[in-house]
mmCIF file of C-alpha atoms in Angstrom:
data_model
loop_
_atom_site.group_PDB
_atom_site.id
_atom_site.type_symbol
_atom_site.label_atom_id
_atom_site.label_comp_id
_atom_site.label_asym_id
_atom_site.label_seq_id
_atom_site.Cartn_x
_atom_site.Cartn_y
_atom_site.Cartn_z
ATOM 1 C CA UNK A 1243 -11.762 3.263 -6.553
ATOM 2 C CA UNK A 1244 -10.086 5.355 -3.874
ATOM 3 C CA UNK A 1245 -9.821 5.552 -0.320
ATOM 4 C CA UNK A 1246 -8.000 6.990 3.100
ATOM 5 C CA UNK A 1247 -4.771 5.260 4.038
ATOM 6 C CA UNK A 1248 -3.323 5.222 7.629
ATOM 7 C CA UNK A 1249 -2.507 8.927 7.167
ATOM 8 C CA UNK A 1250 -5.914 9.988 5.799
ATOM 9 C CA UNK A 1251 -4.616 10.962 2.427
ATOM 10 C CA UNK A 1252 -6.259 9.527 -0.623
ATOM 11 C CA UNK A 1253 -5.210 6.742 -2.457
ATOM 12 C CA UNK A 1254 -6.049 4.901 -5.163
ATOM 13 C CA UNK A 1255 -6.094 0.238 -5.666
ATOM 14 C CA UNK A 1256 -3.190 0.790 -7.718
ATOM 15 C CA UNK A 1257 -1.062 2.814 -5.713
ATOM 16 C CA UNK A 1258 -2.241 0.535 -2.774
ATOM 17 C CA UNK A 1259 -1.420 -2.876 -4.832
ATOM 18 C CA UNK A 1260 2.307 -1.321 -5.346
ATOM 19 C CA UNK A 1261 2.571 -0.678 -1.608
ATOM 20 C CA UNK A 1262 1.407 -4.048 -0.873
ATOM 21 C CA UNK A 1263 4.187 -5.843 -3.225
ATOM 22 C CA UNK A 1264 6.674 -3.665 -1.553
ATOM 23 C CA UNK A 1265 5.258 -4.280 1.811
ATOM 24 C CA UNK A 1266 5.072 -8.110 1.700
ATOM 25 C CA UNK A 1267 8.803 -8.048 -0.165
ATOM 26 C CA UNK A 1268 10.085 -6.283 3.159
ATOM 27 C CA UNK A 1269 8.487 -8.841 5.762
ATOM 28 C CA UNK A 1270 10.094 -11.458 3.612
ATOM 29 C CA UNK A 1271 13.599 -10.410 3.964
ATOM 30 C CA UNK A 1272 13.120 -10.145 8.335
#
């Protein structure tokens, strides 16, 4: 499955699922 992120280029679960991790990692350590 793919999709438009925030910038409008296509991405796919995966790549999203990876930004996530890194994403929820970073709100963790503020």
């Amino acid at each position: 499955m793919k999709y438009h992120d925030e910038k409008g280029e296509v991405v796919t679960i995966e790549a999203d699922m990876a930004g996530a991790k890194k994403c929820h990692q970073s709100m963790q350590k503020t």
